[in-house]
Short mmCIF file of C-alpha atoms in Angstrom, two decimals:
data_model
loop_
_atom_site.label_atom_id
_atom_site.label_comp_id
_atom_site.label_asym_id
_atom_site.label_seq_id
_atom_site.Cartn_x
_atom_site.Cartn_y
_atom_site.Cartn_z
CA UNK A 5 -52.91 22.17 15.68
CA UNK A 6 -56.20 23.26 17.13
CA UNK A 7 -55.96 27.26 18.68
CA UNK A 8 -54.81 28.31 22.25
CA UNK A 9 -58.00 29.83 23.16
CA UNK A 10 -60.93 28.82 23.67
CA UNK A 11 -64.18 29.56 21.32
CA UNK A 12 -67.50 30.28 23.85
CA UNK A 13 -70.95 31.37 23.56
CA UNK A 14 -72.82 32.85 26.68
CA UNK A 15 -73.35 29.55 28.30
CA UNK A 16 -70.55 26.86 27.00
CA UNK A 17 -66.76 26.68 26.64
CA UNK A 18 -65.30 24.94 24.37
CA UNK A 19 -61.70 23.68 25.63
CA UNK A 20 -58.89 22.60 22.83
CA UNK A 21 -56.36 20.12 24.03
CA UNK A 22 -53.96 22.99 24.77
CA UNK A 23 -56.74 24.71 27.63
CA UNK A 24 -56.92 21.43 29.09
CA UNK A 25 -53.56 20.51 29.81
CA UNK A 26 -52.64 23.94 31.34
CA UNK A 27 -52.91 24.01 34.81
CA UNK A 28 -53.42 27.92 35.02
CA UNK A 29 -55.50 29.29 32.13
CA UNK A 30 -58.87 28.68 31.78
CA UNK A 31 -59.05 26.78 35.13
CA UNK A 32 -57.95 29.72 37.21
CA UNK A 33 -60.92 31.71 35.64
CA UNK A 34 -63.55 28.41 36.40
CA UNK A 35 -62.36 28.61 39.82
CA UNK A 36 -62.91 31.45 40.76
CA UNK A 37 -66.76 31.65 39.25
CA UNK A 38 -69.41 31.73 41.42
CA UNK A 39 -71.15 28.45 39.50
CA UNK A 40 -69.31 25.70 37.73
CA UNK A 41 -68.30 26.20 33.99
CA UNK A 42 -70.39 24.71 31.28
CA UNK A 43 -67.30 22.98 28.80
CA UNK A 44 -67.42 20.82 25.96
CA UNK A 45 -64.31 19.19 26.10
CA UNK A 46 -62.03 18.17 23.05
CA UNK A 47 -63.32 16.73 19.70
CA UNK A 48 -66.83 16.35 21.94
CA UNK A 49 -69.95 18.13 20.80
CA UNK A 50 -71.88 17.17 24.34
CA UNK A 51 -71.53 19.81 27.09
CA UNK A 52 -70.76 18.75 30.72
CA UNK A 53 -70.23 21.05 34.25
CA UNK A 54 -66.65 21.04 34.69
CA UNK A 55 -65.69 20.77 38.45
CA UNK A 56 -62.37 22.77 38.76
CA UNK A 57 -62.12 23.45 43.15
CA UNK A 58 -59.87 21.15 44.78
CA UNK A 59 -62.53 20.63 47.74
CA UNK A 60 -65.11 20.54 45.14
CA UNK A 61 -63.20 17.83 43.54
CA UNK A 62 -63.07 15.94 46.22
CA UNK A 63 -66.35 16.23 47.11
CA UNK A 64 -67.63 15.41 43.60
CA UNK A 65 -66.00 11.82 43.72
CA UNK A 66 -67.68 11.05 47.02
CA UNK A 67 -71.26 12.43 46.46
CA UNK A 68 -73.59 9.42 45.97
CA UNK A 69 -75.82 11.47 43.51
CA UNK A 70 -73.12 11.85 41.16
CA UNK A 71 -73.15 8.43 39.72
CA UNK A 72 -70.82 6.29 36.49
CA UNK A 73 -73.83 4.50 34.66
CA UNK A 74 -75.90 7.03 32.99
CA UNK A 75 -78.74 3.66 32.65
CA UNK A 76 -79.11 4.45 36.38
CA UNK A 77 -80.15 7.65 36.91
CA UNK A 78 -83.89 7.05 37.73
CA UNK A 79 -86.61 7.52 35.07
CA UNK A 80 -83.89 8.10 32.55
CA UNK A 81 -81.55 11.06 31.31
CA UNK A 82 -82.41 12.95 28.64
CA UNK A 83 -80.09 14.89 26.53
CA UNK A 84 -76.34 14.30 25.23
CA UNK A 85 -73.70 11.73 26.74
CA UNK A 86 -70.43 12.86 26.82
CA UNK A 87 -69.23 9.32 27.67
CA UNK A 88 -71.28 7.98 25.39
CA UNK A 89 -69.61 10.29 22.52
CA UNK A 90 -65.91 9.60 23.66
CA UNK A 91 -67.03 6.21 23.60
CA UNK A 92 -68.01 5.95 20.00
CA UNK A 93 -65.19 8.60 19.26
CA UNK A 94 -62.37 6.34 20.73
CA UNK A 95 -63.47 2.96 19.31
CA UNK A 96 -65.56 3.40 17.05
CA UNK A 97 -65.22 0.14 14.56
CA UNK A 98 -64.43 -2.24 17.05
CA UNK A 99 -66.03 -5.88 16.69
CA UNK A 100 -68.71 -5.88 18.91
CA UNK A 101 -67.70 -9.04 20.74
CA UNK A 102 -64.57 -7.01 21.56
CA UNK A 103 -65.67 -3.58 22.65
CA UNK A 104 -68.03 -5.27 25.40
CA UNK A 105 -64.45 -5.63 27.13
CA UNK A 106 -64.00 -1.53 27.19
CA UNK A 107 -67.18 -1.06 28.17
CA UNK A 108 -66.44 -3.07 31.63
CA UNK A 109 -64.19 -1.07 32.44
CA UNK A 110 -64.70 -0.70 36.44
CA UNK A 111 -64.70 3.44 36.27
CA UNK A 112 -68.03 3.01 34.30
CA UNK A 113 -69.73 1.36 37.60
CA UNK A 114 -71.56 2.71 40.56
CA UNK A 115 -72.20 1.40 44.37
CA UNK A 116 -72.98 -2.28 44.84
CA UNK A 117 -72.20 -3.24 41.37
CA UNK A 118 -68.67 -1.46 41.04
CA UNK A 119 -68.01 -2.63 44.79
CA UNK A 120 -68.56 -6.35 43.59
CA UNK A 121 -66.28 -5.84 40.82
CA UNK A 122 -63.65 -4.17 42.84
CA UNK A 123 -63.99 -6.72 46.05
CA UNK A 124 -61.88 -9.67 44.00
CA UNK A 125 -59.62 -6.99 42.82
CA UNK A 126 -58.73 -5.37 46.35
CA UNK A 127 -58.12 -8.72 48.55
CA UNK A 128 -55.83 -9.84 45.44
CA UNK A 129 -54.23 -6.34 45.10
CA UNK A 130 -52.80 -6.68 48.73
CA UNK A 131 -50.01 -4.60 50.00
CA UNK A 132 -47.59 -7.82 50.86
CA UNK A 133 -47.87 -8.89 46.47
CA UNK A 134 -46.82 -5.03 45.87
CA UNK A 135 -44.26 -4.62 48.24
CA UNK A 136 -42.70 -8.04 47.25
CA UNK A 137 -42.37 -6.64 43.79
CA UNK A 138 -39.59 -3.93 45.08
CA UNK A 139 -36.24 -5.51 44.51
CA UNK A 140 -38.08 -7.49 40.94
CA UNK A 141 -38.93 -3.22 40.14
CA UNK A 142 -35.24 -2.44 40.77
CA UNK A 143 -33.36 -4.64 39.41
CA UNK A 144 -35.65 -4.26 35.91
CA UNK A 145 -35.11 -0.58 35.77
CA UNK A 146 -31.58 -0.97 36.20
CA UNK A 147 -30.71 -3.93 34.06
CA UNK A 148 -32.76 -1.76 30.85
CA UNK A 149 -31.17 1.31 31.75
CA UNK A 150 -27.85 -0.09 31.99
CA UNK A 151 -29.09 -1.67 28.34
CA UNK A 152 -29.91 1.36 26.87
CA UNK A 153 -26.84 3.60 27.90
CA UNK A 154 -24.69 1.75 25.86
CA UNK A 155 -26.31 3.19 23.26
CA UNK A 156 -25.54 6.72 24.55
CA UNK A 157 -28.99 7.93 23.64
CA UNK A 158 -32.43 6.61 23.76
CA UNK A 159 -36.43 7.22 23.54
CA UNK A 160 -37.19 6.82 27.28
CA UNK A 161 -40.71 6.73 26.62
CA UNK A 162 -40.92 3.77 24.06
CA UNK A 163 -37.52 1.94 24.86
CA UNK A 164 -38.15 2.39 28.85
CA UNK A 165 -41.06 3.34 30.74
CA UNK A 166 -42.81 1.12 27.91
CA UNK A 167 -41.32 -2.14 28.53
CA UNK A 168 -40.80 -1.37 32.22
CA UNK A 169 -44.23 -0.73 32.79
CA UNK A 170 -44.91 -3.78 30.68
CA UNK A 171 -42.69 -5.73 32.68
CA UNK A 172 -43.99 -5.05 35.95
CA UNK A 173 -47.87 -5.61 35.20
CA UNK A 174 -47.04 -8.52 33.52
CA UNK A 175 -45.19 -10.04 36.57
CA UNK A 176 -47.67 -9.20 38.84
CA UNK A 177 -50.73 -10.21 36.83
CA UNK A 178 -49.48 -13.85 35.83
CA UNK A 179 -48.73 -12.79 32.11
CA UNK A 180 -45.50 -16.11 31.13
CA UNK A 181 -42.03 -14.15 30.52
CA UNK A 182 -42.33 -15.28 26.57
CA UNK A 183 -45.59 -13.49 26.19
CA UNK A 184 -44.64 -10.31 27.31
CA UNK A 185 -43.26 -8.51 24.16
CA UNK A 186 -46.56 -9.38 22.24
CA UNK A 187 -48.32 -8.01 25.23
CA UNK A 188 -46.47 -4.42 24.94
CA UNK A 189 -47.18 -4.53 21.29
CA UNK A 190 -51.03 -5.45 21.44
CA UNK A 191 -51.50 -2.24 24.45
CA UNK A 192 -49.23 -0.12 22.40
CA UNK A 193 -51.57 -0.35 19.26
CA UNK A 194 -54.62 -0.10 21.37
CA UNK A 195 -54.11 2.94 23.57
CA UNK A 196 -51.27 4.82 21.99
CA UNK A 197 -50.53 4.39 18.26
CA UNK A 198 -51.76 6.21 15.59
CA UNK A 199 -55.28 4.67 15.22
CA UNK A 200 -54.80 2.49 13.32
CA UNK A 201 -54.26 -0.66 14.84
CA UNK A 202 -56.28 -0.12 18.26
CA UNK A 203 -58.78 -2.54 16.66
CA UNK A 204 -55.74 -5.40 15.96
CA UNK A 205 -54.59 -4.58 19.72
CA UNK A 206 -57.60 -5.19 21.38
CA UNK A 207 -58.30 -8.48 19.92
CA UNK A 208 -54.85 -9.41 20.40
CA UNK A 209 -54.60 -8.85 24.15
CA UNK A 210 -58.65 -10.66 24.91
CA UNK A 211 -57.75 -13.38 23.25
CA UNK A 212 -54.45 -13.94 24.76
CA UNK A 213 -56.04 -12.76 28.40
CA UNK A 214 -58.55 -15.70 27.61
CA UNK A 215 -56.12 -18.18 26.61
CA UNK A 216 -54.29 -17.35 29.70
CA UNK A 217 -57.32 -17.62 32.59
CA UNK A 218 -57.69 -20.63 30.80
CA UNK A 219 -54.56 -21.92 31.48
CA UNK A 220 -54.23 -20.85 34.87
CA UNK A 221 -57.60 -21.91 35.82
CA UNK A 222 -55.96 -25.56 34.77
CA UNK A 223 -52.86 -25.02 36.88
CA UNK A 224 -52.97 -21.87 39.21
CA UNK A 225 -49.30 -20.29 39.90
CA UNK A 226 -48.88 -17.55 42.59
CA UNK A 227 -50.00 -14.84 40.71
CA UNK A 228 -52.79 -12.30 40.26
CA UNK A 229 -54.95 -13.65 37.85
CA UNK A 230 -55.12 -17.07 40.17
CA UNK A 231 -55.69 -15.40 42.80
CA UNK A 232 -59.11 -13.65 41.07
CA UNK A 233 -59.89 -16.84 39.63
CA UNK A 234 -59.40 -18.60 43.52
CA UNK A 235 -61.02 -15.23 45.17
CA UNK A 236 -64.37 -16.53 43.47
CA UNK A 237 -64.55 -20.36 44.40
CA UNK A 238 -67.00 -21.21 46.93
CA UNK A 239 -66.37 -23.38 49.77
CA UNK A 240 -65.75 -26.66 48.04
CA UNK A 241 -63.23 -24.67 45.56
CA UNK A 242 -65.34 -24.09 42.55
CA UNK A 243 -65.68 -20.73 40.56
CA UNK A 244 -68.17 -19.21 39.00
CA UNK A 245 -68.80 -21.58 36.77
CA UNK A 246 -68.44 -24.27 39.21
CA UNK A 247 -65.49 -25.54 38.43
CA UNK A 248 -62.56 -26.90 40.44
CA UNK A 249 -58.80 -25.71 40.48
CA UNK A 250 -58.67 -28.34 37.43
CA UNK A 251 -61.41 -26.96 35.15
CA UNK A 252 -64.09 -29.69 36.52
CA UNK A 253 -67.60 -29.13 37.45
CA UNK A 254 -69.30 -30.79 40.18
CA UNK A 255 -69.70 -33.93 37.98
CA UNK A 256 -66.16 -34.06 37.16
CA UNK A 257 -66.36 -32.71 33.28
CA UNK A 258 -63.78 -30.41 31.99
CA UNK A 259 -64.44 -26.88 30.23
CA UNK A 260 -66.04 -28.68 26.85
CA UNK A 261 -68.47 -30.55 29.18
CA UNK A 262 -66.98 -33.85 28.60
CA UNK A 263 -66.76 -36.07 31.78
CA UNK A 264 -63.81 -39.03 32.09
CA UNK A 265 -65.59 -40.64 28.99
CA UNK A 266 -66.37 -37.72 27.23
CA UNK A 267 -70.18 -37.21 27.69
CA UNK A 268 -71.02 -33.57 27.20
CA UNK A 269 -73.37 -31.85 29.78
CA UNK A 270 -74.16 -27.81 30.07
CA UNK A 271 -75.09 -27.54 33.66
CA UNK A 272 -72.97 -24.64 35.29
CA UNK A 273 -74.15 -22.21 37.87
CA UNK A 274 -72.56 -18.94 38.66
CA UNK A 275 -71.98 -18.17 42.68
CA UNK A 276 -68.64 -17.66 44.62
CA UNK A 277 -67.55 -17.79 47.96
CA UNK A 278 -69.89 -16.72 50.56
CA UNK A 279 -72.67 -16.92 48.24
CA UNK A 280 -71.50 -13.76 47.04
CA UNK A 281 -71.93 -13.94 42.90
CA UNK A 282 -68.40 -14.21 41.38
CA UNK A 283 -66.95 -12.66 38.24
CA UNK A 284 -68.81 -13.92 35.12
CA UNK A 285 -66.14 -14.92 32.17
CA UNK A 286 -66.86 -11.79 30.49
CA UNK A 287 -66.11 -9.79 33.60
CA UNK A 288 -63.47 -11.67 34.21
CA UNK A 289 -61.56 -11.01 31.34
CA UNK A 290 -62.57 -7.27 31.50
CA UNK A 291 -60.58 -6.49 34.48
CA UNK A 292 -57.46 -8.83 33.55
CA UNK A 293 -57.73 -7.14 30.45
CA UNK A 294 -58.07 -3.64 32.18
CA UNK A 295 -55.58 -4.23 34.98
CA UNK A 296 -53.21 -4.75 31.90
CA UNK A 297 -54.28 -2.29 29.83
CA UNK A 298 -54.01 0.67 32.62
CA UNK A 299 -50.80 -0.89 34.06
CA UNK A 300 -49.05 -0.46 31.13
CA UNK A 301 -49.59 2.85 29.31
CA UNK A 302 -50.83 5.60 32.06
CA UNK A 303 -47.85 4.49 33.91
CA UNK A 304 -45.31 4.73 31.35
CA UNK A 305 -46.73 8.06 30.03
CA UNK A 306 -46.46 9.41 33.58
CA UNK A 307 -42.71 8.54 33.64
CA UNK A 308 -42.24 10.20 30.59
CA UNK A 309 -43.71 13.47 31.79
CA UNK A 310 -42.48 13.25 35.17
CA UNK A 311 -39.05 13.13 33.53
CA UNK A 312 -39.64 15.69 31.45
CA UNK A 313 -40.44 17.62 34.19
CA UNK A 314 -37.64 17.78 36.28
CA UNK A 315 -35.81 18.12 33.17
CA UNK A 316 -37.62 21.11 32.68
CA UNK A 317 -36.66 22.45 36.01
CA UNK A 318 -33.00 21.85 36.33
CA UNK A 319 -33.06 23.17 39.80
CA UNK A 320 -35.52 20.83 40.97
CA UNK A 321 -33.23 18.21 39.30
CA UNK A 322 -30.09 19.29 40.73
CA UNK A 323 -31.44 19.30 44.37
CA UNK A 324 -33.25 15.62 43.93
CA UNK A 325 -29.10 14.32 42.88
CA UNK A 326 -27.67 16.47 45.38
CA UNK A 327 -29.84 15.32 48.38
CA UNK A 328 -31.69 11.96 47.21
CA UNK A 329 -33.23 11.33 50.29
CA UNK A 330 -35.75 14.15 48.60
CA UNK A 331 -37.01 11.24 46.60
CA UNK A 332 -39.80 10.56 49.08
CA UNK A 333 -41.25 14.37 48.72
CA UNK A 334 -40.50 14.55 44.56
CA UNK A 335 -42.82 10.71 43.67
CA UNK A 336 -45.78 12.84 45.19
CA UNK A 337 -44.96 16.13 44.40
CA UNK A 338 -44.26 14.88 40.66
CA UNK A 339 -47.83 12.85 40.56
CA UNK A 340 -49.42 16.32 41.49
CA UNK A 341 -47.49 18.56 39.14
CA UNK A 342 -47.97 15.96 36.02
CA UNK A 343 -51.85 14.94 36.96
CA UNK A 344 -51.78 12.32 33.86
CA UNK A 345 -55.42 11.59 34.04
CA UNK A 346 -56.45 15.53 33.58
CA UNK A 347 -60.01 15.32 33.30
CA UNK A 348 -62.20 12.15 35.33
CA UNK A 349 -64.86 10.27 34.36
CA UNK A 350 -68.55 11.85 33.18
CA UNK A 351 -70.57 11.35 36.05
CA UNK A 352 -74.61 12.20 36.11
CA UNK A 353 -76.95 14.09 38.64
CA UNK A 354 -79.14 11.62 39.83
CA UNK A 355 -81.88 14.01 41.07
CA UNK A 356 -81.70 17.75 40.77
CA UNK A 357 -79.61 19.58 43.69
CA UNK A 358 -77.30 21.92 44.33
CA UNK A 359 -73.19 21.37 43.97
CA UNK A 360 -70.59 23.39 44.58
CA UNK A 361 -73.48 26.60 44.19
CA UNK A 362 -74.80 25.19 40.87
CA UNK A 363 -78.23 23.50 40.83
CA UNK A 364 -77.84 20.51 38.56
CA UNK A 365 -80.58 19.18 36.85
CA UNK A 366 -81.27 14.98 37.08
CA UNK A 367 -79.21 13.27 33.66
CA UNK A 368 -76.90 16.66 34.12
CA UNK A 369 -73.43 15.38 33.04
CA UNK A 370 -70.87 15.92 35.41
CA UNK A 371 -66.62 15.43 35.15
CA UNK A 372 -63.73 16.54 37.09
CA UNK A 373 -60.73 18.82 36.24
CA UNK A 374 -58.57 16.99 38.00
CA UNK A 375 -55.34 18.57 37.05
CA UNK A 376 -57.59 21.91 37.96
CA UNK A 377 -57.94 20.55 41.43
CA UNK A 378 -54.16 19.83 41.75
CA UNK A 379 -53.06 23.27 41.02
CA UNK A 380 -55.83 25.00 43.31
CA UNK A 381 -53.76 27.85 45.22
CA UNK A 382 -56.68 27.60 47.78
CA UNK A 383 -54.50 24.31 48.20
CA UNK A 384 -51.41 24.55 47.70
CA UNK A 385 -50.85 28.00 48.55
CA UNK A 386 -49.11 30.65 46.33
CA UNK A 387 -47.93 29.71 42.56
CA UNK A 388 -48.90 26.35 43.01
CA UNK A 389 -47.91 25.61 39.09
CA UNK A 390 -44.19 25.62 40.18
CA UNK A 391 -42.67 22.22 40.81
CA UNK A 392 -41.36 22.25 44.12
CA UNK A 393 -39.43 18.66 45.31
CA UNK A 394 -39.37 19.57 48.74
CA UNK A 395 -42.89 20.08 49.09
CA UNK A 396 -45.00 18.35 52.24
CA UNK A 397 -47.96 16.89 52.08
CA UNK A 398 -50.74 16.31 54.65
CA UNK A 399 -52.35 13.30 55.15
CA UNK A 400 -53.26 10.88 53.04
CA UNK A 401 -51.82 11.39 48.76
CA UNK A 402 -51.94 14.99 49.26
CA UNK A 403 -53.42 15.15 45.70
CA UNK A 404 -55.78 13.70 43.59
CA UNK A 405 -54.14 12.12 40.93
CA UNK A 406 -54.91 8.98 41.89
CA UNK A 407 -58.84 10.19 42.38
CA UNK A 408 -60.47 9.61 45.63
CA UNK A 409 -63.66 7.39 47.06
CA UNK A 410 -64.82 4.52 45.90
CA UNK A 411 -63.13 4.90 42.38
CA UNK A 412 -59.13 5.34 43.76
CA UNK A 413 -56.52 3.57 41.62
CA UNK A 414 -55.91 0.69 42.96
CA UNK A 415 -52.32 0.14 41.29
CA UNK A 416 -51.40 3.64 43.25
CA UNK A 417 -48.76 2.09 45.73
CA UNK A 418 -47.40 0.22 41.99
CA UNK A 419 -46.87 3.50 40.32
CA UNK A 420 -44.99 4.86 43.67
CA UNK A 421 -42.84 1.93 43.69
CA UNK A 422 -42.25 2.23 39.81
CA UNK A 423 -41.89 6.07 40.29
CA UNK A 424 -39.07 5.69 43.33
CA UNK A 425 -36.89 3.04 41.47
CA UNK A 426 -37.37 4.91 37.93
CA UNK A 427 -36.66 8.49 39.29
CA UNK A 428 -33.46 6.81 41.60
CA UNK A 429 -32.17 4.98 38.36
CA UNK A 430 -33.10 7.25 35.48
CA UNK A 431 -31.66 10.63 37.43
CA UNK A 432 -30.12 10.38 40.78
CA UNK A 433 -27.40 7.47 39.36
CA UNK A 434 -26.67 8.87 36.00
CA UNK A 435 -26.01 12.52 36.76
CA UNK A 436 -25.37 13.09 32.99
CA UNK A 437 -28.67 12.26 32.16
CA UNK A 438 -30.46 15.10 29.88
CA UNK A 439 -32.52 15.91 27.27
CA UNK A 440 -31.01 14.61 23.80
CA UNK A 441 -33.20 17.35 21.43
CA UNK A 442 -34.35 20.46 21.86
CA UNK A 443 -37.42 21.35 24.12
CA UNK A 444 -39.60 22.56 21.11
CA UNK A 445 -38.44 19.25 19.12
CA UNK A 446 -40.21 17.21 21.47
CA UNK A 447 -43.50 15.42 19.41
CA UNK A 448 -46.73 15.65 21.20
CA UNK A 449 -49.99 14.23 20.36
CA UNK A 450 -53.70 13.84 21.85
CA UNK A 451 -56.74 11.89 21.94
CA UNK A 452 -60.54 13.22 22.27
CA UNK A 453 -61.17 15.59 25.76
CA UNK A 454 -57.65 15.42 26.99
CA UNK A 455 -54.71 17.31 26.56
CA UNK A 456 -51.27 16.33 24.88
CA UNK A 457 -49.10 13.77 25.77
CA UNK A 458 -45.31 13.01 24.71
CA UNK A 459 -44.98 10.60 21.65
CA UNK A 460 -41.47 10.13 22.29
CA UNK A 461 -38.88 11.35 24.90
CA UNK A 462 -35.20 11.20 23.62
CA UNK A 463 -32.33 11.18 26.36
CA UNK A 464 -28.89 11.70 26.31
CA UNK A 465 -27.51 9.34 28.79
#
């Protein structure tokens, strides 16, 4: 276990896991600075300016010279790469032909390049497909925790949220009913075992997400996936490699190339609807393979903590089950006080100017606290660390959990709706529901510049 306080020279500070992760600390200090912090976050050698204010937060995600892709600052940046480094410290000996599918990831992407990316994703992402997923939410959560409580005790975490989580993604991205216990496996081995197996996981879930666009390019289904895959046919229903809903070019040859008598040919082109250009393959199954990916474990960690919370604030729990009508004020209150995601993105200056009183130099790398930003008292008035369930919001989130801009999580109205039914289920029906160890028994681990998160969460139910 790394120390509680931080090691600094004049200029940098070095953050352990345990800095990061605590919402007053070191971040109270940042704030109130004049100039933004100089940090080198956790297991990272590179330093970045650490963006702490809640405005300043805010502002940070929606300033245009503040951009993803460090290849597009203009004439280059010199020095260290943060991203870069957690990069190479995350998955480092991955087959190449596999780690290109991290690498899309759509946080890495700026303007109209992330905005093409994210177009497909936001008309299939519609509010109608999420809130039509409600009762199929429910009723899972209730059928496993009516599973589970027969047991009398239970790892919430990896018997729960997990295949919950797993459940619901998989429903609404198109991922068959068999398929969806290898699925939980293959994300479980990538983004939260030991190490490892991330390697195994990741080329167990692309090949299974191309096996699967395959299939449902050959018979679409009312599901996410076909809808990306029809969201990039032109007008006479071909995708972006000009096939038709049956895996046919324009000459009628199927995905080998072979025509009703089997002649091969290679001609494909690669435009969409509107003469907009569509997904390539590779992009393709980058975000099926992201939307899976981050609708599986961020969620189900969340749940975790979020339950932990509350447990760790009995009368915050014993008001949500005496008055559950609170559950409207706790989902948002709880997605401020946990902030899963504490630190964003690197981002990089793409000229020198002056932020938040700091003059950043062009190729200066840039992230966001934004657990920092979620505990601002400037904010969220006095003692804004205390969990408080009956807290109101303004408009909009009223936090920034889910980021802000052109970056926001898409699947936020999902994790509400998983949140509501999980919190209802979990806490406000099984009143006997409590912590089956000790507080300090509770196993914790971490990954490179973030905090800790729980390895396992057992509950007496």
């Amino acid at each position: 276990m790394t120390s509680r306080h931080s090691t600094a020279t004049a200029a940098t500070v070095h953050l352990t896991p345990e800095l990061v992760e605590d919402p007053v600390g070191a971040y109270a200090e940042f704030r109130a600075q004049d100039q933004l912090p100089q940090v080198v976050l956790p297991g990272l050698t590179t330093p970045a300016r650490l963006v702490t204010r809640y405005a300043d937060v805010k502002a940070a995600l929606a300033e245009p010279r503040l951009i993803r892709d460090r290849s597009k600052v203009p004439g280059g940046a010199g020095g260290g790469d943060p991203q870069a480094e957690l990069v190479e410290a995350a998955f480092e000996g991955f087959p190449a032909e596999y780690a290109k599918y991290v690498a899309g990831h759509l946080a890495l992407f700026d303007g109209e390049d992330h905005a093409r990316r994210r177009a497909p994703l936001t008309r299939a992402f519609t509010a109608r497909r999420i809130a039509a997923l409600r009762s199929f939410v429910e009723r899972t959560a209730e059928e496993l925790i009516r599973g589970l409580a027969g047991k009398g005790e239970a790892d919430l975490l990896g018997e729960f949220a997990y295949p919950l989580t797993t459940v619901v993604i998989c429903e609404l991205v198109g991922v068959d009913e068999a398929d969806r216990g290898r699925v939980c496996d293959w994300i479980r081995d990538f983004a939260y075992g030991d190490g490892s197996r991330m390697a195994d996981g990741l080329v167990g879930i692309v090949d299974y997400v191309k096996e699967l666009i395959a299939r449902r390019r050959a018979e679409p289904t009312d599901d996410l996936i076909s809808a990306l895959i029809e969201g990039g046919r032109d007008s006479k229903g071909r995708d972006s490699k000009g096939r038709d809903s049956k895996g046919r070019d324009s000459k009628g040859r199927d995905s080998k190339g072979r025509d009703s008598k089997g002649t091969d040919n290679k001609g494909t082109d690669n435009k969409g609807g509107d003469g907009d250009e569509a997904f390539t393959e590779d992009e393709l199954v980058s975000v099926v393979f992201l939307l899976i990916s981050t609708g599986i474990t961020p969620p189900a960690l969340f749940l975790a903590h979020a339950l932990l919370a509350l447990f760790d604030h009995p009368d915050q729990l014993a008001q949500l089950r005496a008055e559950p009508e609170l559950l409207g004020r706790a989902v948002p209150e709880l997605l401020r006080y946990v902030t899963l995601v504490r630190i964003g993105a690197s981002m990089y200056a793409t000229e020198d100017f002056e932020f938040a009183g700091t003059a950043l130099r062009k190729g200066e790398p840039v992230t966001v606290a934004l657990l920092a930003a979620n505990h601002d008292p400037r904010e969220y008035g006095e003692a804004p660390e205390r969990l408080d369930i009956t807290r109101e919001f303004g408009r909009g989130d009223g936090h920034l959990a889910f980021g802000h801009g052109a970056h926001y999580c898409l699947g936020a109205a999902l994790g509400r709706l998983v949140a509501s039914a999980v919190f209802d289920q979990v806490l406000i029906r099984r009143p006997g529901a409590a912590l089956a160890v000790r507080r300090d028994e509770l196993e914790f681990g971490h990954w490179p510049a973030d905090g800790f998160h729980l390895l396992r969460l057992p509950v007496r139910l």
